PDB file of C-alpha atoms in Angstrom:
ATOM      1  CA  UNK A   1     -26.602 -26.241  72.992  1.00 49.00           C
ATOM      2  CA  UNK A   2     -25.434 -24.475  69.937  1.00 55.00           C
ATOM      3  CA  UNK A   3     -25.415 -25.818  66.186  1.00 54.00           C
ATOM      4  CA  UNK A   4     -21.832 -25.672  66.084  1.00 55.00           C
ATOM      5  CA  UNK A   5     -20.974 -27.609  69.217  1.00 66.00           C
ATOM      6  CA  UNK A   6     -23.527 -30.338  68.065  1.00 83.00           C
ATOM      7  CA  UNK A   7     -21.919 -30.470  64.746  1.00 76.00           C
ATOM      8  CA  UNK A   8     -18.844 -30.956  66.069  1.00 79.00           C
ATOM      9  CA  UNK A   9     -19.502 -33.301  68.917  1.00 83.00           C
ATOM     10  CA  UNK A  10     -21.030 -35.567  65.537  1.00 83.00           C
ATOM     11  CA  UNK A  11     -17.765 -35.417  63.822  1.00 80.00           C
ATOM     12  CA  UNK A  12     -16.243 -36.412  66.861  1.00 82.00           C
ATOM     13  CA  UNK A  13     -18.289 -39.230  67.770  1.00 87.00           C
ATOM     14  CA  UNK A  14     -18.200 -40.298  63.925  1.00 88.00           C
ATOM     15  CA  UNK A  15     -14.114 -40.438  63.856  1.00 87.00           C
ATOM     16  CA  UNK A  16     -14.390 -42.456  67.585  1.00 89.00           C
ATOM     17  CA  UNK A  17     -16.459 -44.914  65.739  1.00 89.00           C
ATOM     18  CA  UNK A  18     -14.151 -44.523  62.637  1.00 90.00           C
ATOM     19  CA  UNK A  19     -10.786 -45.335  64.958  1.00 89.00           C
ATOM     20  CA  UNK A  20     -12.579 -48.152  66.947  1.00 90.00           C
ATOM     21  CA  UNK A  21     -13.939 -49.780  63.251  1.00 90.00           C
ATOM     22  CA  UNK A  22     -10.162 -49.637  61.740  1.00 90.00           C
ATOM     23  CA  UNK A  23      -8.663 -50.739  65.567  1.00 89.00           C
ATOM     24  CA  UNK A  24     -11.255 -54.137  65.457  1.00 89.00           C
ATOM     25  CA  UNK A  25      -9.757 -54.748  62.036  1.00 89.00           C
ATOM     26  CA  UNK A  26      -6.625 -54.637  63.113  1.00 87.00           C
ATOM     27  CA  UNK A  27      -7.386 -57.029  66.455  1.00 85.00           C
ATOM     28  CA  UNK A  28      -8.529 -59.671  63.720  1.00 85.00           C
ATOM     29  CA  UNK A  29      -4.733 -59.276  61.925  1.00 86.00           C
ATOM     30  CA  UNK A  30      -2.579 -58.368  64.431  1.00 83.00           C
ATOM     31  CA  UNK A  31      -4.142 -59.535  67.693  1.00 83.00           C
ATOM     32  CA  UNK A  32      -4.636 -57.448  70.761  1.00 85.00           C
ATOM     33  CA  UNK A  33      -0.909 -57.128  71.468  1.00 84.00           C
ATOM     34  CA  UNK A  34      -0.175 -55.519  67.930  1.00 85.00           C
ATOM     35  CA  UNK A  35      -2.972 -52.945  68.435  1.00 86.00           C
ATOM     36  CA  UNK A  36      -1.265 -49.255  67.340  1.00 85.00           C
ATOM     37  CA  UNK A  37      -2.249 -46.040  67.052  1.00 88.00           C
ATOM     38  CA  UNK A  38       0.381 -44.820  64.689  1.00 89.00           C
ATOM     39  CA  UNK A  39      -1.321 -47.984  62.460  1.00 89.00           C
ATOM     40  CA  UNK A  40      -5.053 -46.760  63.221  1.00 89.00           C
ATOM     41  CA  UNK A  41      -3.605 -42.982  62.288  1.00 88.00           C
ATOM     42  CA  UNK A  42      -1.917 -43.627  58.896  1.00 89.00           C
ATOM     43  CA  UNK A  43      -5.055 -46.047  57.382  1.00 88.00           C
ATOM     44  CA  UNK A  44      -7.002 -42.961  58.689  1.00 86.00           C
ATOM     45  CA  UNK A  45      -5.052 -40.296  56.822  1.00 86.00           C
ATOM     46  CA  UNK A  46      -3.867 -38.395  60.090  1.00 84.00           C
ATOM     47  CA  UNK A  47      -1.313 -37.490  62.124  1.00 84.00           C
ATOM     48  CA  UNK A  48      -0.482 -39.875  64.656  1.00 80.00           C
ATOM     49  CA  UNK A  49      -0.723 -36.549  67.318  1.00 82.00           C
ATOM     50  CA  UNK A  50      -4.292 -36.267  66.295  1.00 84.00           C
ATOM     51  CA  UNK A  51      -5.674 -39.329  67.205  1.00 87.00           C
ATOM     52  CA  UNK A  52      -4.078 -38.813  70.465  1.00 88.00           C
ATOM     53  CA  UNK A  53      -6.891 -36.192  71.319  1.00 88.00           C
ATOM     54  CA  UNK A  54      -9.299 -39.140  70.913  1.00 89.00           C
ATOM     55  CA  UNK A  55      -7.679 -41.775  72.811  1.00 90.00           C
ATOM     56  CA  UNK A  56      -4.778 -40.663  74.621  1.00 91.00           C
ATOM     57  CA  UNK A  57      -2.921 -43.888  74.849  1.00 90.00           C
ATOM     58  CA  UNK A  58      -3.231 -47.639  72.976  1.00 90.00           C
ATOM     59  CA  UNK A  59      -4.701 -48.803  76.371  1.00 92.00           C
ATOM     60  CA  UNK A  60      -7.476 -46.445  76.392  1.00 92.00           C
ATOM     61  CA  UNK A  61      -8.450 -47.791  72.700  1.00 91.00           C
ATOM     62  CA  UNK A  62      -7.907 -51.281  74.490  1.00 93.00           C
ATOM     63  CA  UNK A  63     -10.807 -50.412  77.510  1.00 93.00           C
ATOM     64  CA  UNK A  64     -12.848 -48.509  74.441  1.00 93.00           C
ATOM     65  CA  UNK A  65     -12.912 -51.875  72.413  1.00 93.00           C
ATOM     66  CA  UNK A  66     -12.941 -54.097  75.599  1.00 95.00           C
ATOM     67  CA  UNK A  67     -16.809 -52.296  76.753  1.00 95.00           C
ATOM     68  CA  UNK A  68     -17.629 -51.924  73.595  1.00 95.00           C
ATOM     69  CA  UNK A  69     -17.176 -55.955  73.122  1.00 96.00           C
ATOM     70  CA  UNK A  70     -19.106 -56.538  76.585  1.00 97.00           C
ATOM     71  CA  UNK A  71     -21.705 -54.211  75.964  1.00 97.00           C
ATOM     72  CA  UNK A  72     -22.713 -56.260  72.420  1.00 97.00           C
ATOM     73  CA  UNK A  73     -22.561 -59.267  74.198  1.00 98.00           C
ATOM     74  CA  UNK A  74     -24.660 -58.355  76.669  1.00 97.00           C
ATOM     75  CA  UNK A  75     -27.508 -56.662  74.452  1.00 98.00           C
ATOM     76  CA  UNK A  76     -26.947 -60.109  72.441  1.00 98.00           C
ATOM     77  CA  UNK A  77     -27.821 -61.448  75.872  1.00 98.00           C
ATOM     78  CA  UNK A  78     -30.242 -59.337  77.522  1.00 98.00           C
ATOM     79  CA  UNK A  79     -32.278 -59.505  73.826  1.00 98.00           C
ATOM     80  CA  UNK A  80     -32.185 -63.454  73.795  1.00 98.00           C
ATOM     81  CA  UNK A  81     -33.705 -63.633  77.472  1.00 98.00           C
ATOM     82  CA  UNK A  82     -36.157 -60.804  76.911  1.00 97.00           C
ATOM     83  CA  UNK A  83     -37.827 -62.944  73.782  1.00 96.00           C
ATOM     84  CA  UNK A  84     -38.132 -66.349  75.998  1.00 97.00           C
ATOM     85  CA  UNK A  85     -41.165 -67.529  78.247  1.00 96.00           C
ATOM     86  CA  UNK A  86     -40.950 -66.199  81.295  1.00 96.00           C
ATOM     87  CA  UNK A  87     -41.161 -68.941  83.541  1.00 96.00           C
ATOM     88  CA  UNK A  88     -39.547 -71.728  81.207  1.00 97.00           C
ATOM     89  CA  UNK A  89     -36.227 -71.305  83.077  1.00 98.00           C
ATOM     90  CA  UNK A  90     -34.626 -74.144  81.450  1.00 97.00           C
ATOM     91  CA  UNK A  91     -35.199 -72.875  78.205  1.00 97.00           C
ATOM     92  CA  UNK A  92     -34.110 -69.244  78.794  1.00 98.00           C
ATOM     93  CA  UNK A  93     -30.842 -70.908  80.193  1.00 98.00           C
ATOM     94  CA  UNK A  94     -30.169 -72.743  76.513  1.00 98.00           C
ATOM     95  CA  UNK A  95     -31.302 -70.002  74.524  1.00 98.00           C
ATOM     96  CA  UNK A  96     -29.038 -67.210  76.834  1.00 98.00           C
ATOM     97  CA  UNK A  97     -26.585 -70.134  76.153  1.00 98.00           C
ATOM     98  CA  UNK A  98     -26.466 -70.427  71.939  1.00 98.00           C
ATOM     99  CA  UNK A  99     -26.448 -66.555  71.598  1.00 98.00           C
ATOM    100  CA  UNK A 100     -23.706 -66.612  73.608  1.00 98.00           C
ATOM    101  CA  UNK A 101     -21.728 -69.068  70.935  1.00 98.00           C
ATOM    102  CA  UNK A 102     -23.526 -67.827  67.919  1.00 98.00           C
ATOM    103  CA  UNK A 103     -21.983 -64.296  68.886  1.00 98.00           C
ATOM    104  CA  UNK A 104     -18.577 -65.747  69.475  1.00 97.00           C
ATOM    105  CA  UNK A 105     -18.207 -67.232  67.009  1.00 97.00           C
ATOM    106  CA  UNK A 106     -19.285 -64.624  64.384  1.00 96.00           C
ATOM    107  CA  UNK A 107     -17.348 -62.068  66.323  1.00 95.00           C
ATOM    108  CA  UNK A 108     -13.722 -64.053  67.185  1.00 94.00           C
ATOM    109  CA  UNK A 109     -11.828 -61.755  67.370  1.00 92.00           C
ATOM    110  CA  UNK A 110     -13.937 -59.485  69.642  1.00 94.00           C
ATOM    111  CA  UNK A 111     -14.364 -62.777  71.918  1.00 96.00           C
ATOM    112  CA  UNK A 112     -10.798 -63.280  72.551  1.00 93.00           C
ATOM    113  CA  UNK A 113     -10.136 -59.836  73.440  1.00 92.00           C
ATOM    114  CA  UNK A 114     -12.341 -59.946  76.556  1.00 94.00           C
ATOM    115  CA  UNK A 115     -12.096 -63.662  77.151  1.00 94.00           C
ATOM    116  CA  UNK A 116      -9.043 -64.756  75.370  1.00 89.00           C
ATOM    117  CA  UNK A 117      -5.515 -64.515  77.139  1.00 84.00           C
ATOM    118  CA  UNK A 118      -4.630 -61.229  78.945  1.00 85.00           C
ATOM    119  CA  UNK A 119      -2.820 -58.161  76.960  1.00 87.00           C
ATOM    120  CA  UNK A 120       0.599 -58.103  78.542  1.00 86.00           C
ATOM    121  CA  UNK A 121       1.192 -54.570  80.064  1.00 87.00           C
ATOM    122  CA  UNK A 122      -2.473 -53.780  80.235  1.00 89.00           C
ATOM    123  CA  UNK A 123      -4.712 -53.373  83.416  1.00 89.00           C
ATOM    124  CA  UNK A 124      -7.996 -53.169  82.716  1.00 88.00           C
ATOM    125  CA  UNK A 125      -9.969 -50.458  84.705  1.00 92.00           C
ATOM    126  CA  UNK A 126     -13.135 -50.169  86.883  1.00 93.00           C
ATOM    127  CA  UNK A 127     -14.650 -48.515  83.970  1.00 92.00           C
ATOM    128  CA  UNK A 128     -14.861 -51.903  82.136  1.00 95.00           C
ATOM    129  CA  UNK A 129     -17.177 -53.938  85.247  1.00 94.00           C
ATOM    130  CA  UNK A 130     -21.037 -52.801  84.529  1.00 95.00           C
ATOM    131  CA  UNK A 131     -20.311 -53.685  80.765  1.00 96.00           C
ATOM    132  CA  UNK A 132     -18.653 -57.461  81.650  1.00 95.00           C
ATOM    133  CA  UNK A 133     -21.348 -58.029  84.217  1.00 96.00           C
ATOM    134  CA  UNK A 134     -24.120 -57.110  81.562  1.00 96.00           C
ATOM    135  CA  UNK A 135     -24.421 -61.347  80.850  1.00 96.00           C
ATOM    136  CA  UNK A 136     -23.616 -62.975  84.083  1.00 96.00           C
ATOM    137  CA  UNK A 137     -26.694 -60.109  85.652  1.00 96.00           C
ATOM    138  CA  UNK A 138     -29.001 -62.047  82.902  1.00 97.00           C
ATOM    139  CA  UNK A 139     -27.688 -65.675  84.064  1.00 97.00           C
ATOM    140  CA  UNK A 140     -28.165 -64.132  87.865  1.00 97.00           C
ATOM    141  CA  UNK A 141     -31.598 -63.358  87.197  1.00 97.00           C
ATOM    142  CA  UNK A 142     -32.620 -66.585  85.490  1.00 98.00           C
ATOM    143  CA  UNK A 143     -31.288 -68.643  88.468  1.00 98.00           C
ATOM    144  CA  UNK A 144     -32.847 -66.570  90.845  1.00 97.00           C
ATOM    145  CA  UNK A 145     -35.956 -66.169  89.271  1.00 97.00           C
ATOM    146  CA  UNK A 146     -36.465 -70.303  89.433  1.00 97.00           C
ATOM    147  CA  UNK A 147     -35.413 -70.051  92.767  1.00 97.00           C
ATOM    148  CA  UNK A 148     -37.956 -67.979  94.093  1.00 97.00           C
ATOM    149  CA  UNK A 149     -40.475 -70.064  92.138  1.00 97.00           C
ATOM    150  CA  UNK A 150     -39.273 -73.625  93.732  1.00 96.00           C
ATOM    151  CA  UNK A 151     -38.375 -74.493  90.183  1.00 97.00           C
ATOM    152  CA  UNK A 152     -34.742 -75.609  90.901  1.00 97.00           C
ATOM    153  CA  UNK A 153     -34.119 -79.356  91.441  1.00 96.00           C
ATOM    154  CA  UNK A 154     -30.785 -79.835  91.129  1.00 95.00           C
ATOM    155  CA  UNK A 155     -28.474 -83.504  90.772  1.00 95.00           C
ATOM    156  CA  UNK A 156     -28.727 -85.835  94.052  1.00 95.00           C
ATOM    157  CA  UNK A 157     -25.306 -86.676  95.834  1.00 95.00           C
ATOM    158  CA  UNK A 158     -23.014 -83.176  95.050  1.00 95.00           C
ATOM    159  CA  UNK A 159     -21.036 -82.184  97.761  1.00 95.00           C
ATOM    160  CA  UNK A 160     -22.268 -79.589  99.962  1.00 95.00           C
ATOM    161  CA  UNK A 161     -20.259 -76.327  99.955  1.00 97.00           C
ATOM    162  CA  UNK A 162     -17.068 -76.281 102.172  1.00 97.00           C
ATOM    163  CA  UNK A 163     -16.794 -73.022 104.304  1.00 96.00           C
ATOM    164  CA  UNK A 164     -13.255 -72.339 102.874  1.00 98.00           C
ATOM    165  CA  UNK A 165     -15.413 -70.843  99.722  1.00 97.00           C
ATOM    166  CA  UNK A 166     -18.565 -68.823 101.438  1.00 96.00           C
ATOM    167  CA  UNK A 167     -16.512 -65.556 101.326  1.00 97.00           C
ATOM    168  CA  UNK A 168     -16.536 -65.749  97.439  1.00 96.00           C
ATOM    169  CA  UNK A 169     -19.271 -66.953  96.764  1.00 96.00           C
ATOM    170  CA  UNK A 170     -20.797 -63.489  98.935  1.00 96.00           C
ATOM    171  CA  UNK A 171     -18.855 -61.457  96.425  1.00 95.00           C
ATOM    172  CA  UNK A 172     -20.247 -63.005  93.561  1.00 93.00           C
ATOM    173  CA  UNK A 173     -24.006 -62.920  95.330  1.00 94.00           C
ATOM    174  CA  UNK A 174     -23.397 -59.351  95.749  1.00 94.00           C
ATOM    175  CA  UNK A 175     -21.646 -58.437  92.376  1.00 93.00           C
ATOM    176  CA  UNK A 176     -24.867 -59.630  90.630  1.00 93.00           C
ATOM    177  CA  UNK A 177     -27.348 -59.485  93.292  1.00 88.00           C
ATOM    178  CA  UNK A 178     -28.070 -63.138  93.118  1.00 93.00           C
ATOM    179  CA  UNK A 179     -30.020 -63.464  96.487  1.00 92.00           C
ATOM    180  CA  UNK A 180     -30.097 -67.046  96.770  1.00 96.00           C
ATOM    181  CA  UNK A 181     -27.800 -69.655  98.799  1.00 96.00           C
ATOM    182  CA  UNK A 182     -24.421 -70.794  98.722  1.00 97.00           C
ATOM    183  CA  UNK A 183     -24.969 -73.877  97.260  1.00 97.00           C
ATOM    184  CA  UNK A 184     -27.430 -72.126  94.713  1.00 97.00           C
ATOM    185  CA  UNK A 185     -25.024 -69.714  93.900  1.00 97.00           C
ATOM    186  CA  UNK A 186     -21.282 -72.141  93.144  1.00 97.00           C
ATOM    187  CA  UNK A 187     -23.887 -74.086  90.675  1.00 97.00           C
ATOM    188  CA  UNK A 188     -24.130 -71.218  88.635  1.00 97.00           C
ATOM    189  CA  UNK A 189     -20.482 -70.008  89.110  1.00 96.00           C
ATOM    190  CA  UNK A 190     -19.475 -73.877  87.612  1.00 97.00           C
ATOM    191  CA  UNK A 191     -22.016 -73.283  84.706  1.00 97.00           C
ATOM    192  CA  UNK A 192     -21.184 -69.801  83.775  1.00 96.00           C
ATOM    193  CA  UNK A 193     -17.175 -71.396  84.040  1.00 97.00           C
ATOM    194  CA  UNK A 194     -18.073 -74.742  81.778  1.00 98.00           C
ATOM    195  CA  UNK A 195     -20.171 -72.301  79.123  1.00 98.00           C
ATOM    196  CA  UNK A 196     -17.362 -70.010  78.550  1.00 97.00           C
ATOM    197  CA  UNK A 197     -15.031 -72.502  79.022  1.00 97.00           C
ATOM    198  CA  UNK A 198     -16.768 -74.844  76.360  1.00 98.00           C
ATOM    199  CA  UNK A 199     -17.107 -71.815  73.899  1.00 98.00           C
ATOM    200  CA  UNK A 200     -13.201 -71.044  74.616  1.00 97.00           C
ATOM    201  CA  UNK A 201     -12.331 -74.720  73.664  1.00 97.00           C
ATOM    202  CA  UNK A 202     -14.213 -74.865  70.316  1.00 97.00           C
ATOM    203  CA  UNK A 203     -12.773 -70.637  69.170  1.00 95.00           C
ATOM    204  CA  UNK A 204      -9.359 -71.543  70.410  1.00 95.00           C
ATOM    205  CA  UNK A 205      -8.973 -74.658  68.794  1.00 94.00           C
ATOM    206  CA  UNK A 206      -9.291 -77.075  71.620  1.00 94.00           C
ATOM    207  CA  UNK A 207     -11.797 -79.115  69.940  1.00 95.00           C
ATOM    208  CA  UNK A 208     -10.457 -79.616  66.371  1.00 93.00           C
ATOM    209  CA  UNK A 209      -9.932 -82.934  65.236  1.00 93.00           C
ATOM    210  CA  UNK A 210     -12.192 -83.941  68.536  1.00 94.00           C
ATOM    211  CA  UNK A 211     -15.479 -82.586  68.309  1.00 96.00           C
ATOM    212  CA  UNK A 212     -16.930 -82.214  64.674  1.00 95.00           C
ATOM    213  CA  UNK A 213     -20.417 -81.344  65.235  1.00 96.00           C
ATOM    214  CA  UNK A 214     -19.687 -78.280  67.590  1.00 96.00           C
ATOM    215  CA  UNK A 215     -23.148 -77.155  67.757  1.00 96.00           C
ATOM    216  CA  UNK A 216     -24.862 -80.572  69.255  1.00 97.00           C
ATOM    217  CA  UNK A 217     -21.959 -80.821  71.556  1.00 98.00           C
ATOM    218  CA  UNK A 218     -22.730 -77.465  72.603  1.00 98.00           C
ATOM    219  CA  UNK A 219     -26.025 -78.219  73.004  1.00 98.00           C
ATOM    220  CA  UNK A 220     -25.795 -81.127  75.180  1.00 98.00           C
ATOM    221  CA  UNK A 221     -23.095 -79.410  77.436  1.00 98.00           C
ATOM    222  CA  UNK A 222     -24.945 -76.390  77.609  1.00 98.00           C
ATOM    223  CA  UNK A 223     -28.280 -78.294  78.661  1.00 97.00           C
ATOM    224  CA  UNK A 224     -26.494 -80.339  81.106  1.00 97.00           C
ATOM    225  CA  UNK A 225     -24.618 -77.409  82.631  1.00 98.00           C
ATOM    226  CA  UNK A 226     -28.839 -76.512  83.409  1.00 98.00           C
ATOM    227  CA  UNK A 227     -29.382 -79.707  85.191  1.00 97.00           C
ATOM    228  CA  UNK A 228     -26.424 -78.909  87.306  1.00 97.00           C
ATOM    229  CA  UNK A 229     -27.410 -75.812  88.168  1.00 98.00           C
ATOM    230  CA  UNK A 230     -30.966 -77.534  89.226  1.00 97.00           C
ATOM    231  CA  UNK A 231     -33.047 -76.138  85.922  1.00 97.00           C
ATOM    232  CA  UNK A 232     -36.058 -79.067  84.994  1.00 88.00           C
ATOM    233  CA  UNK A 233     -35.807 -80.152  81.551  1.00 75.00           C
TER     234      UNK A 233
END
């Protein structure tokens, strides 16, 4: 590879990272919808034609911001499991938990894009699925991990899983590789729904005038959403 063509494939990468920078700034002012290109081209100093060669439309900015929001989460993730015991599922499952919120809710903005309310007019493509399923392949592997150890004990009395459901619950076994059972496998779909769910409440405003200490609530949800799932405390 020649000096040149490095040297320019640097300035390149450094005025991607330059557009996405200026485009997350505008997300946290103008919101997903009000993203622009002609905005992200004047703060930069160029012509709106130029950034085109970068990112040829406002939705390709959109899926360039949406993996690079899943792919932080998910080394947030990935990090947070890789510094917990081993075989104290439980506790990987709360700790996977928290860095979930603490990340939300330092990044809001970044949150809402890939969890908040669809961008009208925008499809996302294929190109954004190994980034979103960088987390729920973490949560996957915790749950199967206790599994295969006989470390799951979950609630007495829930109802068993009705056959109308099996065919989904395959495509979620497969998506993630979860090799576990049915039953196994719509515990975890419930708890990676009321985790999200919970941290959607408390960023979108669900919970003001509600729940005042947001972290002990989250706590206690969070830790309860183990037991479902069959994790001993």
């Amino acid at each position: 590879m020649s000096a040149s063509r490095t040297a320019r494939e640097r300035v390149r990468a450094e005025l991607i990272h330059e557009i996405t920078e200026i485009a997350r700034r505008q997300l946290a002012t103008q919101g997903a919808t009000g993203l622009s290109l002609r905005a992200v081209a004047r703060e930069m100093g160029m012509v709106s034609s130029a950034i085109y060669r970068y990112f040829p439309s406002r939705d390709d900015l959109l899926t360039a911001l949406i993996i690079d929001g899943y792919n932080a989460l998910g080394e947030v993730v990935e990090r947070a499991d890789a510094e917990s015991r081993p075989d104290d599922y439980a506790g990987r499952w709360l700790t996977v938990c928290r860095a979930i919120r603490e990340w939300a809710v330092t990044h809001p903005h970044e949150y809402a894009l890939i969890y908040g309310s669809p961008v009208p007019g925008y499809e996302a493509p294929e190109d954004t699925v190994p980034a979103a399923l960088r987390d729920t392949i973490v949560f996957a592997r915790i749950v199967t991990e206790a599994h295969d150890a006989g470390e799951l004990d979950p609630p007495a009395g829930l109802p068993p899983v009705p056959a109308s459901i099996e065919a989904d619950l395959g495509r979620g076994r497969a998506a993630v590789e979860m090799n576990v059972p049915d039953d196994v496998v719509a515990r975890a779909l419930m708890a990676w729904a009321g985790l999200y769910g919970t941290v959607s409440f408390e960023l979108f405003g669900q919970f003001e005038t509600v729940v005042e200490n947001r972290i002990g609530y989250f706590d206690h949800t969070a830790t309860t959403l183990g037991r479902l799932i069959g994790f001993k405390s």
